[in-house]
PDB file of C-alpha atoms in Angstrom:
ATOM      1  CA  MET A   1     201.734 -21.253 122.043  1.00 89.00           C
ATOM      2  CA  TYR A   2     202.770 -24.380 119.736  1.00 91.00           C
ATOM      3  CA  LEU A   3     201.882 -22.946 116.530  1.00 93.00           C
ATOM      4  CA  THR A   4     203.943 -20.111 117.388  1.00 93.00           C
ATOM      5  CA  SER A   5     207.040 -22.382 118.130  1.00 91.00           C
ATOM      6  CA  LEU A   6     206.319 -23.824 114.961  1.00 94.00           C
ATOM      7  CA  SER A   7     206.336 -20.865 112.538  1.00 95.00           C
ATOM      8  CA  GLY A   8     208.989 -19.561 114.247  1.00 94.00           C
ATOM      9  CA  ASN A   9     211.504 -22.092 113.828  1.00 95.00           C
ATOM     10  CA  ALA A  10     210.090 -22.818 110.374  1.00 96.00           C
ATOM     11  CA  ILE A  11     210.788 -19.239 109.032  1.00 96.00           C
ATOM     12  CA  ILE A  12     214.406 -19.463 110.271  1.00 94.00           C
ATOM     13  CA  ALA A  13     215.004 -22.785 108.481  1.00 95.00           C
ATOM     14  CA  VAL A  14     213.455 -21.413 105.230  1.00 95.00           C
ATOM     15  CA  THR A  15     215.279 -18.717 105.659  1.00 95.00           C
ATOM     16  CA  VAL A  16     218.723 -19.652 105.825  1.00 94.00           C
ATOM     17  CA  GLN A  17     218.092 -22.426 103.151  1.00 94.00           C
ATOM     18  CA  ILE A  18     216.588 -19.584 100.213  1.00 95.00           C
ATOM     19  CA  ASN A  19     218.669 -17.042 101.298  1.00 93.00           C
ATOM     20  CA  HIS A  20     222.672 -17.528 100.026  1.00 91.00           C
ATOM     21  CA  SER A  21     224.343 -14.959 101.821  1.00 91.00           C
ATOM     22  CA  LEU A  22     222.955 -16.805 105.043  1.00 92.00           C
ATOM     23  CA  HIS A  23     225.233 -19.815 103.872  1.00 93.00           C
ATOM     24  CA  THR A  24     227.662 -19.623 106.722  1.00 93.00           C
ATOM     25  CA  PRO A  25     228.646 -22.257 109.497  1.00 94.00           C
ATOM     26  CA  MET A  26     227.322 -20.164 112.067  1.00 93.00           C
ATOM     27  CA  TYR A  27     223.407 -20.328 110.756  1.00 94.00           C
ATOM     28  CA  PHE A  28     224.024 -23.884 109.204  1.00 96.00           C
ATOM     29  CA  PHE A  29     224.296 -25.084 112.585  1.00 95.00           C
ATOM     30  CA  LEU A  30     220.979 -22.408 113.508  1.00 94.00           C
ATOM     31  CA  ALA A  31     218.802 -23.818 111.084  1.00 95.00           C
ATOM     32  CA  ASN A  32     219.465 -27.389 112.334  1.00 96.00           C
ATOM     33  CA  LEU A  33     218.358 -26.136 115.648  1.00 95.00           C
ATOM     34  CA  ALA A  34     215.495 -24.439 114.174  1.00 95.00           C
ATOM     35  CA  VAL A  35     214.629 -27.569 113.114  1.00 95.00           C
ATOM     36  CA  LEU A  36     215.533 -29.865 115.848  1.00 95.00           C
ATOM     37  CA  GLU A  37     213.199 -27.799 117.926  1.00 94.00           C
ATOM     38  CA  ILE A  38     209.818 -28.335 115.243  1.00 95.00           C
ATOM     39  CA  PHE A  39     210.300 -32.162 115.829  1.00 94.00           C
ATOM     40  CA  TYR A  40     211.128 -31.702 119.652  1.00 93.00           C
ATOM     41  CA  THR A  41     207.918 -29.548 120.428  1.00 92.00           C
ATOM     42  CA  SER A  42     206.061 -31.789 118.459  1.00 92.00           C
ATOM     43  CA  SER A  43     206.728 -34.536 120.402  1.00 89.00           C
ATOM     44  CA  ILE A  44     205.655 -33.381 123.442  1.00 86.00           C
ATOM     45  CA  ALA A  45     202.488 -30.504 123.029  1.00 88.00           C
ATOM     46  CA  PRO A  46     200.016 -32.850 120.834  1.00 85.00           C
ATOM     47  CA  LEU A  47     199.691 -35.265 123.446  1.00 82.00           C
ATOM     48  CA  ALA A  48     199.956 -32.052 126.067  1.00 82.00           C
ATOM     49  CA  LEU A  49     197.423 -30.457 124.171  1.00 85.00           C
ATOM     50  CA  GLU A  50     194.702 -33.145 123.997  1.00 82.00           C
ATOM     51  CA  ASN A  51     194.959 -34.018 127.868  1.00 78.00           C
ATOM     52  CA  LEU A  52     194.193 -30.483 128.448  1.00 80.00           C
ATOM     53  CA  LEU A  53     191.040 -30.604 126.075  1.00 82.00           C
ATOM     54  CA  SER A  54     190.385 -34.189 127.965  1.00 76.00           C
ATOM     55  CA  THR A  55     190.809 -32.919 131.271  1.00 71.00           C
ATOM     56  CA  GLY A  56     193.838 -35.312 131.711  1.00 65.00           C
ATOM     57  CA  LYS A  57     191.564 -38.313 130.682  1.00 69.00           C
ATOM     58  CA  THR A  58     193.440 -39.348 127.464  1.00 70.00           C
ATOM     59  CA  PRO A  59     195.020 -42.626 127.570  1.00 74.00           C
ATOM     60  CA  VAL A  60     198.878 -43.468 126.176  1.00 76.00           C
ATOM     61  CA  CYS A  61     199.964 -47.041 125.634  1.00 77.00           C
ATOM     62  CA  ILE A  62     202.822 -48.309 126.925  1.00 76.00           C
ATOM     63  CA  THR A  63     204.602 -48.296 123.265  1.00 79.00           C
ATOM     64  CA  GLY A  64     203.255 -45.042 122.365  1.00 81.00           C
ATOM     65  CA  CYS A  65     204.314 -43.608 125.910  1.00 82.00           C
ATOM     66  CA  GLY A  66     208.127 -44.769 125.095  1.00 84.00           C
ATOM     67  CA  THR A  67     208.108 -43.838 121.691  1.00 87.00           C
ATOM     68  CA  GLN A  68     207.445 -40.317 122.892  1.00 87.00           C
ATOM     69  CA  MET A  69     210.196 -40.466 126.017  1.00 88.00           C
ATOM     70  CA  PHE A  70     212.780 -42.034 123.255  1.00 91.00           C
ATOM     71  CA  PHE A  71     212.547 -38.576 120.446  1.00 92.00           C
ATOM     72  CA  PHE A  72     212.303 -36.373 123.726  1.00 89.00           C
ATOM     73  CA  VAL A  73     215.670 -37.633 124.895  1.00 90.00           C
ATOM     74  CA  PHE A  74     216.930 -37.819 121.523  1.00 94.00           C
ATOM     75  CA  LEU A  75     216.182 -34.606 120.693  1.00 94.00           C
ATOM     76  CA  GLY A  76     216.654 -32.850 124.045  1.00 91.00           C
ATOM     77  CA  GLY A  77     219.835 -34.379 123.835  1.00 92.00           C
ATOM     78  CA  VAL A  78     220.951 -33.669 120.313  1.00 95.00           C
ATOM     79  CA  ASP A  79     219.936 -30.060 121.489  1.00 93.00           C
ATOM     80  CA  CYS A  80     222.271 -29.577 124.125  1.00 92.00           C
ATOM     81  CA  VAL A  81     224.845 -31.166 122.249  1.00 94.00           C
ATOM     82  CA  LEU A  82     224.454 -28.790 119.393  1.00 94.00           C
ATOM     83  CA  LEU A  83     223.860 -25.755 121.461  1.00 93.00           C
ATOM     84  CA  ALA A  84     227.619 -26.843 122.834  1.00 94.00           C
ATOM     85  CA  VAL A  85     228.867 -26.793 118.919  1.00 95.00           C
ATOM     86  CA  MET A  86     227.548 -23.471 118.164  1.00 94.00           C
ATOM     87  CA  ALA A  87     229.601 -22.280 121.413  1.00 93.00           C
ATOM     88  CA  TYR A  88     232.328 -23.562 119.820  1.00 94.00           C
ATOM     89  CA  ASP A  89     231.907 -22.290 116.506  1.00 94.00           C
ATOM     90  CA  ARG A  90     231.665 -18.516 117.918  1.00 92.00           C
ATOM     91  CA  PHE A  91     234.656 -19.359 120.099  1.00 92.00           C
ATOM     92  CA  ILE A  92     236.357 -19.944 117.323  1.00 93.00           C
ATOM     93  CA  ALA A  93     234.908 -17.007 115.308  1.00 91.00           C
ATOM     94  CA  ILE A  94     235.451 -14.427 117.813  1.00 88.00           C
ATOM     95  CA  CYS A  95     239.077 -16.067 119.181  1.00 88.00           C
ATOM     96  CA  TYR A  96     240.565 -16.613 116.064  1.00 90.00           C
ATOM     97  CA  PRO A  97     238.742 -14.583 113.146  1.00 88.00           C
ATOM     98  CA  LEU A  98     241.424 -14.910 110.412  1.00 89.00           C
ATOM     99  CA  ARG A  99     241.694 -18.641 111.249  1.00 91.00           C
ATOM    100  CA  TYR A 100     238.126 -19.045 111.252  1.00 92.00           C
ATOM    101  CA  THR A 101     237.109 -20.395 107.752  1.00 90.00           C
ATOM    102  CA  LEU A 102     240.238 -22.543 107.877  1.00 91.00           C
ATOM    103  CA  ILE A 103     239.051 -24.199 111.227  1.00 93.00           C
ATOM    104  CA  VAL A 104     235.619 -24.274 110.997  1.00 93.00           C
ATOM    105  CA  ASN A 105     235.049 -25.918 107.007  1.00 93.00           C
ATOM    106  CA  TRP A 106     231.862 -27.237 105.720  1.00 93.00           C
ATOM    107  CA  PRO A 107     233.143 -31.444 106.279  1.00 94.00           C
ATOM    108  CA  LEU A 108     233.845 -30.140 109.824  1.00 95.00           C
ATOM    109  CA  CYS A 109     230.086 -28.517 110.160  1.00 95.00           C
ATOM    110  CA  VAL A 110     228.514 -31.650 108.345  1.00 95.00           C
ATOM    111  CA  GLU A 111     230.293 -33.946 110.683  1.00 95.00           C
ATOM    112  CA  LEU A 112     229.763 -32.090 114.307  1.00 95.00           C
ATOM    113  CA  MET A 113     226.100 -32.319 112.960  1.00 96.00           C
ATOM    114  CA  VAL A 114     226.285 -36.070 112.781  1.00 96.00           C
ATOM    115  CA  GLY A 115     228.277 -36.220 115.496  1.00 94.00           C
ATOM    116  CA  SER A 116     225.168 -34.649 117.750  1.00 94.00           C
ATOM    117  CA  LEU A 117     222.735 -37.005 116.183  1.00 95.00           C
ATOM    118  CA  VAL A 118     224.676 -40.351 116.278  1.00 95.00           C
ATOM    119  CA  LEU A 119     225.524 -39.378 120.441  1.00 93.00           C
ATOM    120  CA  GLY A 120     221.843 -38.342 120.898  1.00 92.00           C
ATOM    121  CA  PHE A 121     220.466 -41.228 119.595  1.00 94.00           C
ATOM    122  CA  LEU A 122     223.254 -43.712 121.061  1.00 92.00           C
ATOM    123  CA  LEU A 123     222.255 -41.670 124.566  1.00 89.00           C
ATOM    124  CA  SER A 124     218.681 -42.190 124.445  1.00 91.00           C
ATOM    125  CA  LEU A 125     217.643 -45.458 122.710  1.00 91.00           C
ATOM    126  CA  PRO A 126     219.371 -47.622 125.143  1.00 89.00           C
ATOM    127  CA  LEU A 127     217.568 -45.500 128.354  1.00 88.00           C
ATOM    128  CA  THR A 128     214.208 -46.174 126.712  1.00 89.00           C
ATOM    129  CA  ILE A 129     214.849 -49.788 126.308  1.00 89.00           C
ATOM    130  CA  LEU A 130     215.979 -49.906 129.849  1.00 88.00           C
ATOM    131  CA  ILE A 131     213.127 -48.818 131.258  1.00 85.00           C
ATOM    132  CA  PHE A 132     210.483 -50.012 129.389  1.00 82.00           C
ATOM    133  CA  HIS A 133     211.622 -53.483 130.106  1.00 83.00           C
ATOM    134  CA  LEU A 134     209.929 -52.901 133.374  1.00 82.00           C
ATOM    135  CA  PRO A 135     206.805 -54.466 134.466  1.00 81.00           C
ATOM    136  CA  PHE A 136     204.166 -51.894 135.116  1.00 77.00           C
ATOM    137  CA  CYS A 137     201.578 -52.245 138.454  1.00 74.00           C
ATOM    138  CA  ASN A 138     198.785 -50.943 136.345  1.00 64.00           C
ATOM    139  CA  ASN A 139     197.686 -52.289 132.913  1.00 60.00           C
ATOM    140  CA  ARG A 140     199.282 -51.525 129.452  1.00 63.00           C
ATOM    141  CA  GLU A 141     198.194 -47.460 129.313  1.00 65.00           C
ATOM    142  CA  ILE A 142     199.188 -44.462 131.251  1.00 68.00           C
ATOM    143  CA  TYR A 143     197.577 -41.540 132.073  1.00 64.00           C
ATOM    144  CA  ARG A 144     200.125 -38.614 131.676  1.00 67.00           C
ATOM    145  CA  PHE A 145     200.475 -35.692 129.203  1.00 69.00           C
ATOM    146  CA  TYR A 146     203.692 -36.238 129.138  1.00 74.00           C
ATOM    147  CA  CYS A 147     205.955 -39.178 129.587  1.00 79.00           C
ATOM    148  CA  ASP A 148     208.269 -38.041 131.741  1.00 79.00           C
ATOM    149  CA  MET A 149     211.173 -40.875 133.371  1.00 81.00           C
ATOM    150  CA  PRO A 150     210.790 -40.927 136.523  1.00 80.00           C
ATOM    151  CA  ALA A 151     206.994 -40.379 136.656  1.00 77.00           C
ATOM    152  CA  VAL A 152     206.978 -43.798 134.331  1.00 81.00           C
ATOM    153  CA  MET A 153     209.359 -45.285 136.558  1.00 83.00           C
ATOM    154  CA  ARG A 154     207.348 -45.038 139.810  1.00 79.00           C
ATOM    155  CA  LEU A 155     204.342 -46.694 137.822  1.00 79.00           C
ATOM    156  CA  ALA A 156     207.010 -50.103 137.640  1.00 81.00           C
ATOM    157  CA  CYS A 157     206.593 -53.397 139.767  1.00 82.00           C
ATOM    158  CA  ALA A 158     209.938 -53.634 140.265  1.00 81.00           C
ATOM    159  CA  ASP A 159     213.362 -52.360 141.920  1.00 82.00           C
ATOM    160  CA  THR A 160     214.544 -49.104 139.903  1.00 85.00           C
ATOM    161  CA  HIS A 161     217.690 -48.628 141.395  1.00 86.00           C
ATOM    162  CA  VAL A 162     219.721 -49.397 138.015  1.00 86.00           C
ATOM    163  CA  HIS A 163     217.332 -46.934 136.102  1.00 85.00           C
ATOM    164  CA  ARG A 164     217.717 -44.191 137.988  1.00 87.00           C
ATOM    165  CA  THR A 165     220.987 -44.600 138.060  1.00 89.00           C
ATOM    166  CA  ALA A 166     221.577 -44.695 134.122  1.00 87.00           C
ATOM    167  CA  LEU A 167     219.390 -41.750 133.592  1.00 88.00           C
ATOM    168  CA  TYR A 168     221.277 -39.747 136.401  1.00 89.00           C
ATOM    169  CA  ILE A 169     224.375 -40.535 134.568  1.00 89.00           C
ATOM    170  CA  ILE A 170     223.165 -40.035 130.754  1.00 88.00           C
ATOM    171  CA  SER A 171     220.941 -36.499 132.075  1.00 87.00           C
ATOM    172  CA  PHE A 172     224.675 -35.852 133.515  1.00 89.00           C
ATOM    173  CA  ILE A 173     226.179 -36.548 130.114  1.00 87.00           C
ATOM    174  CA  VAL A 174     223.886 -34.850 128.072  1.00 88.00           C
ATOM    175  CA  LEU A 175     223.419 -31.536 130.139  1.00 88.00           C
ATOM    176  CA  ASN A 176     226.709 -31.169 131.850  1.00 91.00           C
ATOM    177  CA  ILE A 177     229.243 -31.709 129.539  1.00 91.00           C
ATOM    178  CA  PRO A 178     228.370 -29.535 126.571  1.00 92.00           C
ATOM    179  CA  LEU A 179     227.283 -26.910 129.457  1.00 92.00           C
ATOM    180  CA  SER A 180     230.923 -27.210 130.735  1.00 93.00           C
ATOM    181  CA  VAL A 181     231.850 -26.379 126.863  1.00 92.00           C
ATOM    182  CA  ILE A 182     229.369 -23.536 126.400  1.00 92.00           C
ATOM    183  CA  SER A 183     230.429 -22.287 129.828  1.00 92.00           C
ATOM    184  CA  THR A 184     234.435 -22.521 128.957  1.00 94.00           C
ATOM    185  CA  SER A 185     234.079 -20.992 125.379  1.00 93.00           C
ATOM    186  CA  TYR A 186     233.025 -17.509 126.883  1.00 91.00           C
ATOM    187  CA  VAL A 187     235.339 -17.044 129.536  1.00 91.00           C
ATOM    188  CA  PHE A 188     237.769 -17.398 126.812  1.00 91.00           C
ATOM    189  CA  ILE A 189     235.074 -15.066 124.340  1.00 88.00           C
ATOM    190  CA  VAL A 190     235.088 -12.538 127.332  1.00 87.00           C
ATOM    191  CA  GLU A 191     238.412 -13.241 127.918  1.00 86.00           C
ATOM    192  CA  ALA A 192     239.349 -12.012 124.454  1.00 85.00           C
ATOM    193  CA  ILE A 193     236.847  -8.800 124.737  1.00 82.00           C
ATOM    194  CA  LEU A 194     238.438  -7.545 127.813  1.00 82.00           C
ATOM    195  CA  GLN A 195     241.934  -7.396 125.976  1.00 80.00           C
ATOM    196  CA  ILE A 196     240.723  -4.874 123.700  1.00 69.00           C
ATOM    197  CA  GLN A 197     241.526  -2.060 125.992  1.00 56.00           C
ATOM    198  CA  SER A 198     243.239   0.263 123.440  1.00 52.00           C
ATOM    199  CA  ALA A 199     241.518   2.802 121.559  1.00 44.00           C
ATOM    200  CA  GLU A 200     243.186   1.526 118.350  1.00 47.00           C
ATOM    201  CA  GLY A 201     241.779  -1.692 119.097  1.00 52.00           C
ATOM    202  CA  HIS A 202     238.134  -0.500 119.002  1.00 51.00           C
ATOM    203  CA  HIS A 203     239.391   2.057 116.196  1.00 51.00           C
ATOM    204  CA  ARG A 204     240.831  -0.498 113.426  1.00 51.00           C
ATOM    205  CA  ALA A 205     238.020  -2.424 114.248  1.00 46.00           C
ATOM    206  CA  SER A 206     235.286   0.262 113.573  1.00 47.00           C
ATOM    207  CA  PRO A 207     233.350  -0.171 110.065  1.00 47.00           C
ATOM    208  CA  ASN A 208     234.262   3.133 108.654  1.00 45.00           C
ATOM    209  CA  LEU A 209     238.144   2.213 108.920  1.00 38.00           C
ATOM    210  CA  LEU A 210     237.160  -1.660 108.236  1.00 41.00           C
ATOM    211  CA  LEU A 211     234.900  -0.671 104.762  1.00 43.00           C
ATOM    212  CA  SER A 212     238.101   2.388 103.628  1.00 42.00           C
ATOM    213  CA  HIS A 213     240.545  -0.945 103.884  1.00 44.00           C
ATOM    214  CA  LEU A 214     238.447  -3.050 101.314  1.00 44.00           C
ATOM    215  CA  SER A 215     239.812  -3.482  98.037  1.00 44.00           C
ATOM    216  CA  GLY A 216     238.960  -5.376  95.032  1.00 46.00           C
ATOM    217  CA  PRO A 217     236.237  -6.612  93.030  1.00 49.00           C
ATOM    218  CA  PRO A 218     232.853  -7.216  94.920  1.00 47.00           C
ATOM    219  CA  ALA A 219     233.814 -11.026  95.178  1.00 44.00           C
ATOM    220  CA  VAL A 220     237.040  -9.931  97.319  1.00 44.00           C
ATOM    221  CA  TRP A 221     234.824  -7.491  99.386  1.00 42.00           C
ATOM    222  CA  LEU A 222     232.516 -10.570 100.544  1.00 45.00           C
ATOM    223  CA  HIS A 223     235.455 -12.673 101.372  1.00 43.00           C
ATOM    224  CA  GLN A 224     237.047 -10.247 103.385  1.00 44.00           C
ATOM    225  CA  LEU A 225     233.989  -8.807 105.102  1.00 46.00           C
ATOM    226  CA  TYR A 226     233.463 -12.645 105.998  1.00 46.00           C
ATOM    227  CA  ILE A 227     236.527 -13.041 107.660  1.00 45.00           C
ATOM    228  CA  LEU A 228     236.219 -10.004 109.563  1.00 46.00           C
ATOM    229  CA  VAL A 229     232.480 -10.340 110.746  1.00 49.00           C
ATOM    230  CA  PRO A 230     233.923 -11.730 113.643  1.00 48.00           C
ATOM    231  CA  GLN A 231     235.712  -8.636 114.914  1.00 47.00           C
ATOM    232  CA  PHE A 232     231.856  -6.835 114.857  1.00 47.00           C
ATOM    233  CA  GLN A 233     230.695  -9.785 117.013  1.00 48.00           C
ATOM    234  CA  LEU A 234     233.495  -9.395 119.386  1.00 46.00           C
ATOM    235  CA  LEU A 235     232.953  -5.601 120.033  1.00 47.00           C
ATOM    236  CA  SER A 236     229.104  -5.972 120.132  1.00 45.00           C
TER     237      SER A 236
END
């Protein structure tokens, strides 16, 4: 399953990179999500597989556990934010198709991607440092197939109330805020779909009529198709 995940995401990233027709914002975000998933699964699966083969007898040092925890929270947080960004992209493409290329331009795409990485880093680093400044009752090794934060905090010989509060706050930011953005985007998308009630609206968005309106050289055709592709996505 791990190798399947790696190969599948790698194929997506490479396909988008080498196929110039896929160099659009939607596939740009999709390719970045695939790359993030490669690193995300790689931060957990190898240690889990090693513990599976050793029946849970593989120790993890505190430093290694902290490193895994940082990358897990960092990449997971970026994943959640990026999914919200992709939902916003589809919202603009479906609800404002004629203004899509003006709103979702390449500088904005790069800024959103960099912003997702920065936000994930700012959320994961302080929390990881806060948890691994705790004194641990046992030795400097942890026998866990995955360094989950609540499980690691249970090994500490100190009050973890502040640490748990920080974990809940960051979890709320990373999970609920992107979920709210995604839900809101798709509420507007569904509302836009339901507004297409007349047969004339469906007819105007049909492929045959669309192709009959294409005029000019091939470059102009491609541009017109790129502008009107969200109409097909809306109907589907």
